[in-house]
Short mmCIF file of C-alpha atoms and ligand atoms in Angstrom, two decimals:
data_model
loop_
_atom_site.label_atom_id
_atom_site.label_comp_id
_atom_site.label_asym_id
_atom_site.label_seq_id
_atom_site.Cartn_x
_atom_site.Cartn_y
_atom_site.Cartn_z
CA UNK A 238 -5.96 -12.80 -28.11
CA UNK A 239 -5.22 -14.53 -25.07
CA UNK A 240 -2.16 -13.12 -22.55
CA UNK A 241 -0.56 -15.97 -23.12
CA UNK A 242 -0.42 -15.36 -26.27
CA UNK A 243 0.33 -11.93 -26.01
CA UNK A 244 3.30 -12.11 -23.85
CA UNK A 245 4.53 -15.29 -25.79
CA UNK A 246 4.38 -13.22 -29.13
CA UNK A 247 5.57 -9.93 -27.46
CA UNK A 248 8.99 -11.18 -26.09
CA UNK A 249 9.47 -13.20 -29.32
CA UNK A 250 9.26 -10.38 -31.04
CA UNK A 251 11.19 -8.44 -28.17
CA UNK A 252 14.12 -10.70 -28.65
CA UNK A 253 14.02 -10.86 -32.12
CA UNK A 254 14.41 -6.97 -32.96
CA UNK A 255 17.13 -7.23 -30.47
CA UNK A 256 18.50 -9.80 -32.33
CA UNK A 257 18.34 -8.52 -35.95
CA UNK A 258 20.04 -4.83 -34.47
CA UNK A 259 23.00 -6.84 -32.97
CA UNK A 260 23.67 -8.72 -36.05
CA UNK A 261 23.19 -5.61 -38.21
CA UNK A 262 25.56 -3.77 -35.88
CA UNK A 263 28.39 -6.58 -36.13
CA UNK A 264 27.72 -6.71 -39.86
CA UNK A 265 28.46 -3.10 -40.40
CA UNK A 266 31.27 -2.45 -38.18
CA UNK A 267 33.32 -5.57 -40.07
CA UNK A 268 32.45 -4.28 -43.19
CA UNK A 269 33.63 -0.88 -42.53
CA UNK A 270 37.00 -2.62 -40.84
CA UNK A 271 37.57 -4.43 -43.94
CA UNK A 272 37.17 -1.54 -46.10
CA UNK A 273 39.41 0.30 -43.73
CA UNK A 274 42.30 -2.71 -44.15
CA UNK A 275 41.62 -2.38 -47.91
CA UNK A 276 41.80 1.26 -48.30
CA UNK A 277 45.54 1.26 -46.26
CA UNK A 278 46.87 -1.33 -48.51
CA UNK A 279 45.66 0.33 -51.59
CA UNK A 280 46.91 3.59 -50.08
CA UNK A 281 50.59 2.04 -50.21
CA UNK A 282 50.51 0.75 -53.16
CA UNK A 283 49.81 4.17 -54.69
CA UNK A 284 52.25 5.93 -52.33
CA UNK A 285 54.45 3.15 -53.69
CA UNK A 286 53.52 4.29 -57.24
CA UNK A 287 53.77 8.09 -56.93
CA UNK A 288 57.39 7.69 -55.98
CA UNK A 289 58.15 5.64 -59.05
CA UNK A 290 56.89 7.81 -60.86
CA UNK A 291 58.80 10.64 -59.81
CA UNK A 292 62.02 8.64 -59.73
CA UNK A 293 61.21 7.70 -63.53
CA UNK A 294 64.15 8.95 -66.26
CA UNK A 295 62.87 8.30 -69.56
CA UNK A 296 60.43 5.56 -69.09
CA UNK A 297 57.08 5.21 -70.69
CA UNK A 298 54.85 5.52 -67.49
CA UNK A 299 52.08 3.02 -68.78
CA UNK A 300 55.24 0.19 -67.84
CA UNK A 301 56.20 1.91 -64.28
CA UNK A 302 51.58 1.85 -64.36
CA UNK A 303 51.59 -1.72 -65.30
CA UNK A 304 54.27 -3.22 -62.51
CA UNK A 305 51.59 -1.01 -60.27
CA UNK A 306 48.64 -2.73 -60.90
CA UNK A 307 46.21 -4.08 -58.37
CA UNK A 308 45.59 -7.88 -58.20
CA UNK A 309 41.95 -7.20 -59.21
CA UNK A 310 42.04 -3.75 -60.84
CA UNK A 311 42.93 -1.36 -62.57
CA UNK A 312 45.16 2.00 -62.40
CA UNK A 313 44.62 5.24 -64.59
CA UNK A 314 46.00 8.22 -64.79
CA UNK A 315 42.91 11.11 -65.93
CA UNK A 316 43.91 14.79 -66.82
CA UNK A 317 41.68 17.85 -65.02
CA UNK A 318 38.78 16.96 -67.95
CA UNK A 319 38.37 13.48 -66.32
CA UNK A 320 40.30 12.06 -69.16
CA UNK A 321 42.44 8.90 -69.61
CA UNK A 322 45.35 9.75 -70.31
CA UNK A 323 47.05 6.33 -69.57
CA UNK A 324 45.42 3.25 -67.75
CA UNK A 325 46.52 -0.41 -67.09
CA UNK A 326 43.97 -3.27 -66.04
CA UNK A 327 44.38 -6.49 -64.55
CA UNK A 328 40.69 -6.95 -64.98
CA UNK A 329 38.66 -7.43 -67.99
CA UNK A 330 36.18 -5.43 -68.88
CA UNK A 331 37.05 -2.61 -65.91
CA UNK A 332 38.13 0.05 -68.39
CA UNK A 333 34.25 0.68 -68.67
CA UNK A 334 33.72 1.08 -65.26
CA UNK A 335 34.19 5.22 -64.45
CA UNK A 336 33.53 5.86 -60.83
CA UNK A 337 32.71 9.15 -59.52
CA UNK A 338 35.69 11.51 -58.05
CA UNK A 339 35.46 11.40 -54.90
CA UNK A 340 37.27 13.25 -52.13
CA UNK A 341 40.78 13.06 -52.79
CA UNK A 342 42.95 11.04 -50.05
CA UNK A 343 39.86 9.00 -49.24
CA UNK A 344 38.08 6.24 -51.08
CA UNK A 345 35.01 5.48 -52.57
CA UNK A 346 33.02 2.25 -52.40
CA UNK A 347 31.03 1.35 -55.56
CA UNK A 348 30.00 -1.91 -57.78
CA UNK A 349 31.66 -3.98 -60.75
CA UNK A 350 30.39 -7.19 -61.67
CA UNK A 351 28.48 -7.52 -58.30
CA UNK A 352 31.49 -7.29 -56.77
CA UNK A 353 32.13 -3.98 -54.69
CA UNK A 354 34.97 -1.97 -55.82
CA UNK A 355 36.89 0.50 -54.27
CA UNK A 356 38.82 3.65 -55.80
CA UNK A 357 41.54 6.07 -54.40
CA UNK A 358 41.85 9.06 -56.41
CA UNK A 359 45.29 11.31 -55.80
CA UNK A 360 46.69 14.41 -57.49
CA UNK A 361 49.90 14.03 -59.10
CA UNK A 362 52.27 16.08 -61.13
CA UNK A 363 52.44 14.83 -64.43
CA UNK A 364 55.87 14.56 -66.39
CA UNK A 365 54.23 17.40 -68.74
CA UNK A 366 53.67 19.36 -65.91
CA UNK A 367 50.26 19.37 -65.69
CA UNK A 368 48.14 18.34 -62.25
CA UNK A 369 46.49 14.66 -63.06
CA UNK A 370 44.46 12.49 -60.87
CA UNK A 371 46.20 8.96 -60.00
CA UNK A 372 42.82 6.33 -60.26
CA UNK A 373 43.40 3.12 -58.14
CA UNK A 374 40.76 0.59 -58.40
CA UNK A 375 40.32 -2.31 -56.66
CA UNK A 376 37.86 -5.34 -56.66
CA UNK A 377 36.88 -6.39 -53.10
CA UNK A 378 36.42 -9.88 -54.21
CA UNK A 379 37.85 -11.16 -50.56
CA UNK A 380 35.70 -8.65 -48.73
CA UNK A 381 32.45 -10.04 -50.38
CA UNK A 382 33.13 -13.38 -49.69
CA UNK A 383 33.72 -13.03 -46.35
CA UNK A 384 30.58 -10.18 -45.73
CA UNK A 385 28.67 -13.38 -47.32
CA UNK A 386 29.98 -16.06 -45.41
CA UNK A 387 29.54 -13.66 -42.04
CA UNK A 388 25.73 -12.44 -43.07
CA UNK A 389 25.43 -16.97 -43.57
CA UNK A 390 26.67 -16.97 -39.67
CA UNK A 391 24.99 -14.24 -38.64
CA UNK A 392 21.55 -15.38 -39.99
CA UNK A 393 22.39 -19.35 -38.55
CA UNK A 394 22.73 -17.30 -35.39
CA UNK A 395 19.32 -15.99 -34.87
CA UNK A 396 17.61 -19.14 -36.48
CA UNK A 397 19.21 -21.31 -33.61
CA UNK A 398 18.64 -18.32 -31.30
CA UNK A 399 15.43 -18.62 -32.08
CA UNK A 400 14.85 -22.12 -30.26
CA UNK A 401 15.89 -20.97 -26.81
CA UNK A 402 13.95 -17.63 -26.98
CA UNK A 403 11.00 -19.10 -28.06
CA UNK A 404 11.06 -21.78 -25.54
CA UNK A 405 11.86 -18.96 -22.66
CA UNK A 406 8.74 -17.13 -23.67
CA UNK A 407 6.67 -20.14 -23.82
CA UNK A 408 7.74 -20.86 -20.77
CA UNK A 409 7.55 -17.22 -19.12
CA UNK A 410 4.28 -16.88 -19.98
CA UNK A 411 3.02 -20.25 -17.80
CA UNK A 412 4.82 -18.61 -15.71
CA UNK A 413 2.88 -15.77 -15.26
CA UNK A 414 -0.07 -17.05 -16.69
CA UNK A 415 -0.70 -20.09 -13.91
CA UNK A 416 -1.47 -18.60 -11.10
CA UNK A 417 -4.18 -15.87 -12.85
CA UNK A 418 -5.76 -18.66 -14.66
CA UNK A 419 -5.72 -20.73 -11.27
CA UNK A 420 -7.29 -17.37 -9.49
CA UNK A 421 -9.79 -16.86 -12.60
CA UNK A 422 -10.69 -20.65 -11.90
CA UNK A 423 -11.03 -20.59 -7.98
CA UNK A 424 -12.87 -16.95 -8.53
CA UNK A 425 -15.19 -18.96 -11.00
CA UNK A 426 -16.15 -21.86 -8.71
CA UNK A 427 -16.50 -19.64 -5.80
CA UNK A 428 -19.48 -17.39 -7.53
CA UNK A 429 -20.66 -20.65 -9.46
CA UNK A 430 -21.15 -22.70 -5.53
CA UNK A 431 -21.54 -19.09 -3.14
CA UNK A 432 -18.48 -20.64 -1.37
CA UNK A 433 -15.58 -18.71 -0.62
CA UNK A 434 -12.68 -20.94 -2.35
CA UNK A 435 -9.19 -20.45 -2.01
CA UNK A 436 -6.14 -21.40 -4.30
CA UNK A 437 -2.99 -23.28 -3.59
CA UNK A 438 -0.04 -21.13 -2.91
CA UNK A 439 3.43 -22.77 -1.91
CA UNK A 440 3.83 -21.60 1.55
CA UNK A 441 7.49 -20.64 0.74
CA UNK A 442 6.92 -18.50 -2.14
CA UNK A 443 7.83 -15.05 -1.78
CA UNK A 444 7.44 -13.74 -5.35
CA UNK A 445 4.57 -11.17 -6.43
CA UNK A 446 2.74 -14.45 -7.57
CA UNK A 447 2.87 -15.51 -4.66
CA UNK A 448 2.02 -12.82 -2.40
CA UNK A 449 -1.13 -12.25 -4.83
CA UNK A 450 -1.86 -15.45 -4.16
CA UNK A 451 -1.20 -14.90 -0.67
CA UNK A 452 -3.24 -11.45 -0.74
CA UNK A 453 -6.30 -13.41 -2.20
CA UNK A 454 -6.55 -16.13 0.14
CA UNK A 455 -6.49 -13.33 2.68
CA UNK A 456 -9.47 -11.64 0.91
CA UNK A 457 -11.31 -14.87 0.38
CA UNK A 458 -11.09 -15.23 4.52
CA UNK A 459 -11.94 -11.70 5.36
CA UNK A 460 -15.24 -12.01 2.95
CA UNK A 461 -15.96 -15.31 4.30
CA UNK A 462 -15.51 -14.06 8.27
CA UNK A 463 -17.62 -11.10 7.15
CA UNK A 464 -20.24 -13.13 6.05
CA UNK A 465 -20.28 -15.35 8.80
CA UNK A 466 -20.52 -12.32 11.21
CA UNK A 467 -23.31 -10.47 8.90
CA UNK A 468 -25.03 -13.82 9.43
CA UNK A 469 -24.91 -14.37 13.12
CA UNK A 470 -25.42 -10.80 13.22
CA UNK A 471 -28.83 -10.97 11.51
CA UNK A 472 -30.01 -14.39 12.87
CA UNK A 473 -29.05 -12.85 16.43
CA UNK A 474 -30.70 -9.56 15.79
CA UNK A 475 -33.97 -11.45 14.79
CA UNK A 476 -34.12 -13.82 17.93
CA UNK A 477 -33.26 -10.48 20.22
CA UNK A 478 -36.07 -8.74 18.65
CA UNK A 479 -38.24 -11.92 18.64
CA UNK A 480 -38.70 -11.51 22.73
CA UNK A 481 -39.73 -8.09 22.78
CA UNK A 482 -41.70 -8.77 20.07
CA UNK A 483 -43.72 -11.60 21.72
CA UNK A 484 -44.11 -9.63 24.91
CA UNK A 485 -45.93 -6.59 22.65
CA UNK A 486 -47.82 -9.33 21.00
CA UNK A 487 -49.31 -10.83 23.88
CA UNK A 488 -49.90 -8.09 26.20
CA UNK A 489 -51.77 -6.38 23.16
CA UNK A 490 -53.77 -10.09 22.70
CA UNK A 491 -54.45 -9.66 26.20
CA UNK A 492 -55.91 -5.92 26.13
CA UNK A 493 -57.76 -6.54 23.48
CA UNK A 494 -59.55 -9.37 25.36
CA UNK A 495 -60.60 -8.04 28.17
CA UNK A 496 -57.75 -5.12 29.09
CA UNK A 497 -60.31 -2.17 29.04
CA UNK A 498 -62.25 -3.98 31.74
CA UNK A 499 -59.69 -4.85 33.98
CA UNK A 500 -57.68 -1.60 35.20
CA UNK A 501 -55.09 -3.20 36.67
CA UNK A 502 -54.57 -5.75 33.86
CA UNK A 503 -54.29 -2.72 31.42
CA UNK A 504 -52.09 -0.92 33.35
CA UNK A 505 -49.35 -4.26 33.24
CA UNK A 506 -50.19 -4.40 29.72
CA UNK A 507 -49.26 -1.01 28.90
CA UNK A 508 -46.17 -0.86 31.09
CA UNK A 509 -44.86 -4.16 29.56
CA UNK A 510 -45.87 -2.54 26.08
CA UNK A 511 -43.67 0.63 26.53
CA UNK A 512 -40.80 -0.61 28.30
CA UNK A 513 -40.29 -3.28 25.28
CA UNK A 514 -40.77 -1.05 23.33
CA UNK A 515 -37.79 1.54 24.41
CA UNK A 516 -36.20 -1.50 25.03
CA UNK A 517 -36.49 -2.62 21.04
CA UNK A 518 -36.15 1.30 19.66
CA UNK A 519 -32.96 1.15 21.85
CA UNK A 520 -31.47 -2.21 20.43
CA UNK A 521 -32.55 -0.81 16.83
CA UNK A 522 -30.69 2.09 17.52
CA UNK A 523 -26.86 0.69 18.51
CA UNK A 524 -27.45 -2.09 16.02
CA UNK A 525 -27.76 0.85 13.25
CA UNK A 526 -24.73 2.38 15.05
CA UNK A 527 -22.84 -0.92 14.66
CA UNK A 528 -23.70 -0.78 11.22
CA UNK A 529 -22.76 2.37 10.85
CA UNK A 530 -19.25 1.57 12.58
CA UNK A 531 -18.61 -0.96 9.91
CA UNK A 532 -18.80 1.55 7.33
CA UNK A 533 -15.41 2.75 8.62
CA UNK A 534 -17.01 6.63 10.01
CA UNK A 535 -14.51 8.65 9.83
CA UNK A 536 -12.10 9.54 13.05
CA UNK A 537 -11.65 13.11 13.43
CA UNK A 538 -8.09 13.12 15.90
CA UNK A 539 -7.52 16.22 18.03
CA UNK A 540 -5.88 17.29 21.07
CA UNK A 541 -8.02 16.98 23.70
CA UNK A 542 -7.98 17.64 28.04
CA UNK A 543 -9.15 13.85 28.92
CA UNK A 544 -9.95 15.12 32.15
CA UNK A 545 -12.63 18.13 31.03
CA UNK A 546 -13.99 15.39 28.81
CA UNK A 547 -14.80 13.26 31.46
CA UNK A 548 -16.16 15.98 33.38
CA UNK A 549 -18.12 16.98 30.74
CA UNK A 550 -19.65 13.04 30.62
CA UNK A 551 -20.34 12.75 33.99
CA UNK A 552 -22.36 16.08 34.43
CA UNK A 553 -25.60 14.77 32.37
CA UNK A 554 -25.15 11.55 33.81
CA UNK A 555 -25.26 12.61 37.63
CA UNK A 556 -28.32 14.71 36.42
CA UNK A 557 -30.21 11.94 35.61
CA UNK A 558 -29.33 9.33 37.96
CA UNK A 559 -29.20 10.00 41.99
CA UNK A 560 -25.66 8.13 41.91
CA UNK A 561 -22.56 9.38 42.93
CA UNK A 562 -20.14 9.88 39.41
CA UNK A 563 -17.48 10.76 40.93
CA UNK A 564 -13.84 11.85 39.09
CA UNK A 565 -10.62 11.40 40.68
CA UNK A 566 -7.28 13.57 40.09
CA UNK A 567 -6.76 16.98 38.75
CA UNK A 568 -6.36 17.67 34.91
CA UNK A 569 -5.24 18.62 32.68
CA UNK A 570 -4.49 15.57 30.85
CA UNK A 571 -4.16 16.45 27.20
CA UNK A 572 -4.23 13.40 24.14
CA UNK A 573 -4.64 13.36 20.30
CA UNK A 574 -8.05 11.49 20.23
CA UNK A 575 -11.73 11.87 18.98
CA UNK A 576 -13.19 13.57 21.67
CA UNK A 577 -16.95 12.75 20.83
CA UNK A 578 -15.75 8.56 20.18
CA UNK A 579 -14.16 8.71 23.70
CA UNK A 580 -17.51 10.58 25.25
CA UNK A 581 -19.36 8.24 23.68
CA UNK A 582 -17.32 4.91 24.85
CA UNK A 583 -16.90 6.43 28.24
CA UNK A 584 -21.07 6.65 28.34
CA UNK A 585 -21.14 2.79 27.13
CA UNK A 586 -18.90 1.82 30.18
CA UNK A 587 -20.55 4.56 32.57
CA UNK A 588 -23.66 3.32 31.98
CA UNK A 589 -23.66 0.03 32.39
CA UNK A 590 -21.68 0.86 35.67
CA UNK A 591 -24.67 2.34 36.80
CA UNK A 592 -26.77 -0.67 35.56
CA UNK A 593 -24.83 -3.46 37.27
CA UNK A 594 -24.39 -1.53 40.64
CA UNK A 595 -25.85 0.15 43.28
CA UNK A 596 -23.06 2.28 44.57
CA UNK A 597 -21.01 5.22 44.04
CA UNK A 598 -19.03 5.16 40.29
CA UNK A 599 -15.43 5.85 40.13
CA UNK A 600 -13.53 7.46 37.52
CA UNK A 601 -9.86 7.40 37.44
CA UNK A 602 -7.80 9.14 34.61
CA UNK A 603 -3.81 7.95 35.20
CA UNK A 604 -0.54 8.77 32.88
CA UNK A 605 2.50 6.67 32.22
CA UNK A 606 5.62 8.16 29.27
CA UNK A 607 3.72 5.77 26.65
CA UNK A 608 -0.13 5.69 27.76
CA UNK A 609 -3.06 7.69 29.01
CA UNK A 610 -5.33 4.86 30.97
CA UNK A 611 -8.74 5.93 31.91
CA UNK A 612 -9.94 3.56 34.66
CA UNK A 613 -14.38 3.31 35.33
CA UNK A 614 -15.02 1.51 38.31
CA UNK A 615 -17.96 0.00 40.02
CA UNK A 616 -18.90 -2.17 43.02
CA UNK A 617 -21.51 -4.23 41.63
CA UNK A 618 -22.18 -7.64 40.90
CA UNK A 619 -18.90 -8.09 38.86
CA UNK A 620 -18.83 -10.09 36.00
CA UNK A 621 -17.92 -13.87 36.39
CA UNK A 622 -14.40 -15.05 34.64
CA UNK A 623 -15.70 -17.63 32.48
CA UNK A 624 -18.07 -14.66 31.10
CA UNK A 625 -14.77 -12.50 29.91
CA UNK A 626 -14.62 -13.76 26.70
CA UNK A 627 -17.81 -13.24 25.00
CA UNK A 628 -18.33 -10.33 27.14
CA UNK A 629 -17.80 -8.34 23.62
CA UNK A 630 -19.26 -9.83 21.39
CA UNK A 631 -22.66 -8.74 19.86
CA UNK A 632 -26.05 -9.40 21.77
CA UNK A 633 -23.61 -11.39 25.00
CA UNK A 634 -25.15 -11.16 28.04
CA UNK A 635 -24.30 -12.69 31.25
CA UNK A 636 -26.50 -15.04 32.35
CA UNK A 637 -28.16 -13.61 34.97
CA UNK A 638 -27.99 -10.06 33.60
CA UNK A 639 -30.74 -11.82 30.91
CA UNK A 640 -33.37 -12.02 33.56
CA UNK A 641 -32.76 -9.23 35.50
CA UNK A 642 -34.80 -5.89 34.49
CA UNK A 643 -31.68 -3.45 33.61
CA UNK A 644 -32.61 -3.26 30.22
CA UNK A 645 -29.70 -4.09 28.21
CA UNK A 646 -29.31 -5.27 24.90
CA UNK A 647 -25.86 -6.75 24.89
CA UNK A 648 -24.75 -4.33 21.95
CA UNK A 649 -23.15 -1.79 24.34
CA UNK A 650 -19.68 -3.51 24.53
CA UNK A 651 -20.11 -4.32 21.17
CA UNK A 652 -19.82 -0.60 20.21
CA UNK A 653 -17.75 -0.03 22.71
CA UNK A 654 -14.92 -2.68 21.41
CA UNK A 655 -15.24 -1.40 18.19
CA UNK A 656 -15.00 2.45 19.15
CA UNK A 657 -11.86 1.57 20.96
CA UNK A 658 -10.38 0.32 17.91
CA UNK A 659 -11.13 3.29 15.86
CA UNK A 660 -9.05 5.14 18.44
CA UNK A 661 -6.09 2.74 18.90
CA UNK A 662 -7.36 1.98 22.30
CA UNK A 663 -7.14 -1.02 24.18
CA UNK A 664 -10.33 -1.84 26.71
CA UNK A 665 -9.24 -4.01 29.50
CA UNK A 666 -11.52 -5.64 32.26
CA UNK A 667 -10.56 -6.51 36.16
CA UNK A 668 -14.04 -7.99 37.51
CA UNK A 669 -14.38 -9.43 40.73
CA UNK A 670 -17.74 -11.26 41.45
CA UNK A 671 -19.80 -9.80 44.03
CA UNK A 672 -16.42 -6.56 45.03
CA UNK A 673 -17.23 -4.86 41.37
CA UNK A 674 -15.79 -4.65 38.00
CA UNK A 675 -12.85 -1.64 36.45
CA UNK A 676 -13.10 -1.29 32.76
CA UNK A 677 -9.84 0.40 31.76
CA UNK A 678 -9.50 2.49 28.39
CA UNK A 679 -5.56 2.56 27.74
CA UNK A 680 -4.65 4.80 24.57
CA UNK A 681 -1.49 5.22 23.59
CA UNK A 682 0.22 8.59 22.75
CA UNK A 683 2.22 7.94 20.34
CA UNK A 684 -0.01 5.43 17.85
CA UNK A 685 -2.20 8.51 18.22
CA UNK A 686 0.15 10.54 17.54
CA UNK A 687 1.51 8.50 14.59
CA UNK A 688 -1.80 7.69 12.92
CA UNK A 689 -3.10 11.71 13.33
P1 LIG B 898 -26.04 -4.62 27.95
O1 LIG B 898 -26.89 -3.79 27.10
O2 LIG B 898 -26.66 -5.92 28.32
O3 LIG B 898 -25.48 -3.91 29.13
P2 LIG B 898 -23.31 -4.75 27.12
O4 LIG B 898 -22.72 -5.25 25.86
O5 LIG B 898 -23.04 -3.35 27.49
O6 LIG B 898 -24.84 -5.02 27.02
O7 LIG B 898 -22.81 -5.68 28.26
C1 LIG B 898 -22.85 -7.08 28.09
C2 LIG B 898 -23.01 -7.78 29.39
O8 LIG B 898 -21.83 -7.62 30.16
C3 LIG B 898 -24.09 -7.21 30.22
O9 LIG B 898 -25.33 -7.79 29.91
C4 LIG B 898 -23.65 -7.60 31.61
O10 LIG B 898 -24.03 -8.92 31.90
C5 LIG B 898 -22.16 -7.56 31.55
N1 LIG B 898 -21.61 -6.29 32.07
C6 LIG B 898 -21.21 -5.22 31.38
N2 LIG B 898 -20.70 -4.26 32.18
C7 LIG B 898 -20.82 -4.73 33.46
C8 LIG B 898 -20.48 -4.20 34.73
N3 LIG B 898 -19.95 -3.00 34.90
N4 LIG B 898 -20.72 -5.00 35.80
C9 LIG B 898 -21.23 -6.22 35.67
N5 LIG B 898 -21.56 -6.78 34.47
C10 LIG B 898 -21.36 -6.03 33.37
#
């Protein structure tokens, strides 16, 4: 069954029950107020009667019964057998109707004719002495008509209630069933044409509709962005890997020639070989990192001295490299971060300080209220403004950096962009050509804080 369908049929139904209990409800209650009005009247009339009776001198009672007599009824008088002893009737045939005794000073509802009656039953003292039950009976010939003419109402009432609630639920469920059937359509066409479609939402709306709309355009973009990015990111990776590639290809074509008889020819060969080929394990290795970034690794946030860290970095790195790392200000400087995500981004930005400059390599850690700012400097080249803004994305390099023999890869600030998001960090660059280049890490201490 379609929702549609559903829903439609559900609140019908809904509505209906609700419908049917109301009017059973009012139907009830005015019956039982009628009965009530009935039963006082009736009441009087007896108390009426008792009294005559006991003024009576004389009389014969079936005459004081008779001026007694309910317009549609009957009045008896039974001894403690259930006996008539004297009745009077004002309708025929009622003598042969013998309701049950019920509680005394209340009344009891039965049926005569298909008309219900009701009957009062009171103990009286008889003029022999003896303790009699006085019988009223009543027809409720009114009270019918009007439960009739009110169950006639009652049931017009839900027919022509019927209209609007079916229309409302014909009309909620386009309601709710537009926009899926519009997403089940655009989801449809996108995975018929591999194009990432999205649906019309009024700009305006603010109902869950819409922000489901809203939500899915959103997704639609974020897929289509990803797949745009997977697909630079593959057709990049295989032209980066192309160079290398020819280089080993040649060089090999060129030992196998004659490389064996030439020394100095094999020598080239070989050193081309190996360096393009560190130079392609490295690239294969940070793309597989970026990769793995995009898997969402998890951060693992803990208080951590900034300052040791650092130290710690720049110990392996003065090892290996006759430069001067050198680490201004005293610690400690303690933050909530990832320690081994912050080594790793401060290696990124160390290294290539090293790469693009021949002097010493400052490191400066500074701290406002809000931020901890971690400032690598170099006097190298520096990096030319119009270069800024592709500086991070994947496989940039500047210009002449592409010729030169530093090795890169152009994934470094890649990773290191993305690292600093993990952590809530913001990387900033000051370059000036030819004086040097500061990359700055800020990180906040209380996102930190808040996201740990
Ligand atoms: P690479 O592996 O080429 O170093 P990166 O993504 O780390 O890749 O850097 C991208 C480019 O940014 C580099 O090729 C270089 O041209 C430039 N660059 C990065 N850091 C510096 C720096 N400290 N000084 C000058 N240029 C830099």
């Amino acid at each position: 069954m379609r929702l549609k369908t559903k829903i439609h049929l559900f609140s019908t139904l809904l509505m209906l029950v609700i419908l049917a209990l109301t009017n059973t409800g009012i139907y009830f209650v005015y019956e039982k107020l009628a009965f009530d009005t009935e039963y006082h009247q009736v009441k009087m009339q007896s108390e009426d009667l008792i009294a005559s009776l006991s003024r009576m001198t004389g009389q014969n009672p079936a005459t004081v019964l008779r001026a007694y007599i309910p317009p549609n009824g009957a009045v008896r008088v039974l001894d403690s057998t259930g006996k008539v002893k004297v009745e009077s009737q004002s309708v025929e045939g009622i003598e042969s109707y013998h309701p049950e005794i019920g509680p005394v000073e209340k009344y009891s509802i039965g049926e005569f004719n298909k008309t219900p009656v009701m009957t009062l039953n009171m103990p009286i003292i008889w003029i022999d002495g003896e303790v009699v039950q006085l019988q009223m009976i009543q027809q409720l010939i009114d009270v019918k008509h009007s439960l009739r003419l009110l169950m006639l109402i009652l049931m017009g009432v839900t027919v022509i209630a019927m209209i609007p609630i079916t229309v409302s639920s014909v009309t909620l469920g386009r309601i709710v069933i537009q926009p899926i059937d519009n997403l089940i359509k655009t989801m449809t066409q996108s995975r018929q044409t591999g194009t990432y479609e999205k649906i019309d939402v009024p700009a305006e709306g603010k109902d869950e509709m819409a922000q489901m709309g809203h939500e899915f355009n959103d997704m639609m973009g974020q897929l289509e962005s990803n797949f745009k990015k997977q697909e630079q990111f593959v057709s990049n990776a295989s032209h980066e890997l192309k160079t290398p590639l020819t280089v080993i290809e040649s060089y090999a074509r060129l030992l196998s020639r004659r490389g064996f008889d030439d020394l100095s020819v094999a020598e080239e060969a070989v050193g081309a070989i190996l360096s393009e080929s560190i130079r392609m394990k490295d690239m294969i290795m940070q793309m597989l990192q970026l990769a793995r970034n995009q898997e969402q690794v998890a951060f693992n946030f803990v208080e951590t001295d900034v300052h040791a860290l650092i130290e710690k970095t720049l110990r392996p790195m003065r090892q290996a490299y006759t430069r001067d790392f050198i680490l201004e200000g005293n610690g400690p400087t303690v933050v909530v971060t990832d320690p081994d995500k912050l080594r790793q981004l401060l290696f990124i930005l160390l290294d290539n300080a090293r790469k693009y400059s021949e002097r010493e390599i400052k490191t400066v850690v500074s701290e406002t209220k809000a931020h901890i700012s971690i400032a690598v400097t170099d006097y190298g080249n520096g990096i030319p403004e119009e270069a800024l803004p592709q500086l991070f994305d994947r496989f940039y390099r500047v210009h002449e950096d592409r010729n030169r023999k530093t090795g890169g890869t152009g994934l470094g600030l890649a990773i290191a962009k993305e690292l600093a998001e993990g952590l809530g960090a913001e990387l900033k660059i000051e370059s000036v050509v030819g004086m040097g280049t500061t990359f700055r890490i800020i990180i906040p201490k209380r996102q930190i804080l808040t996201d740990f």
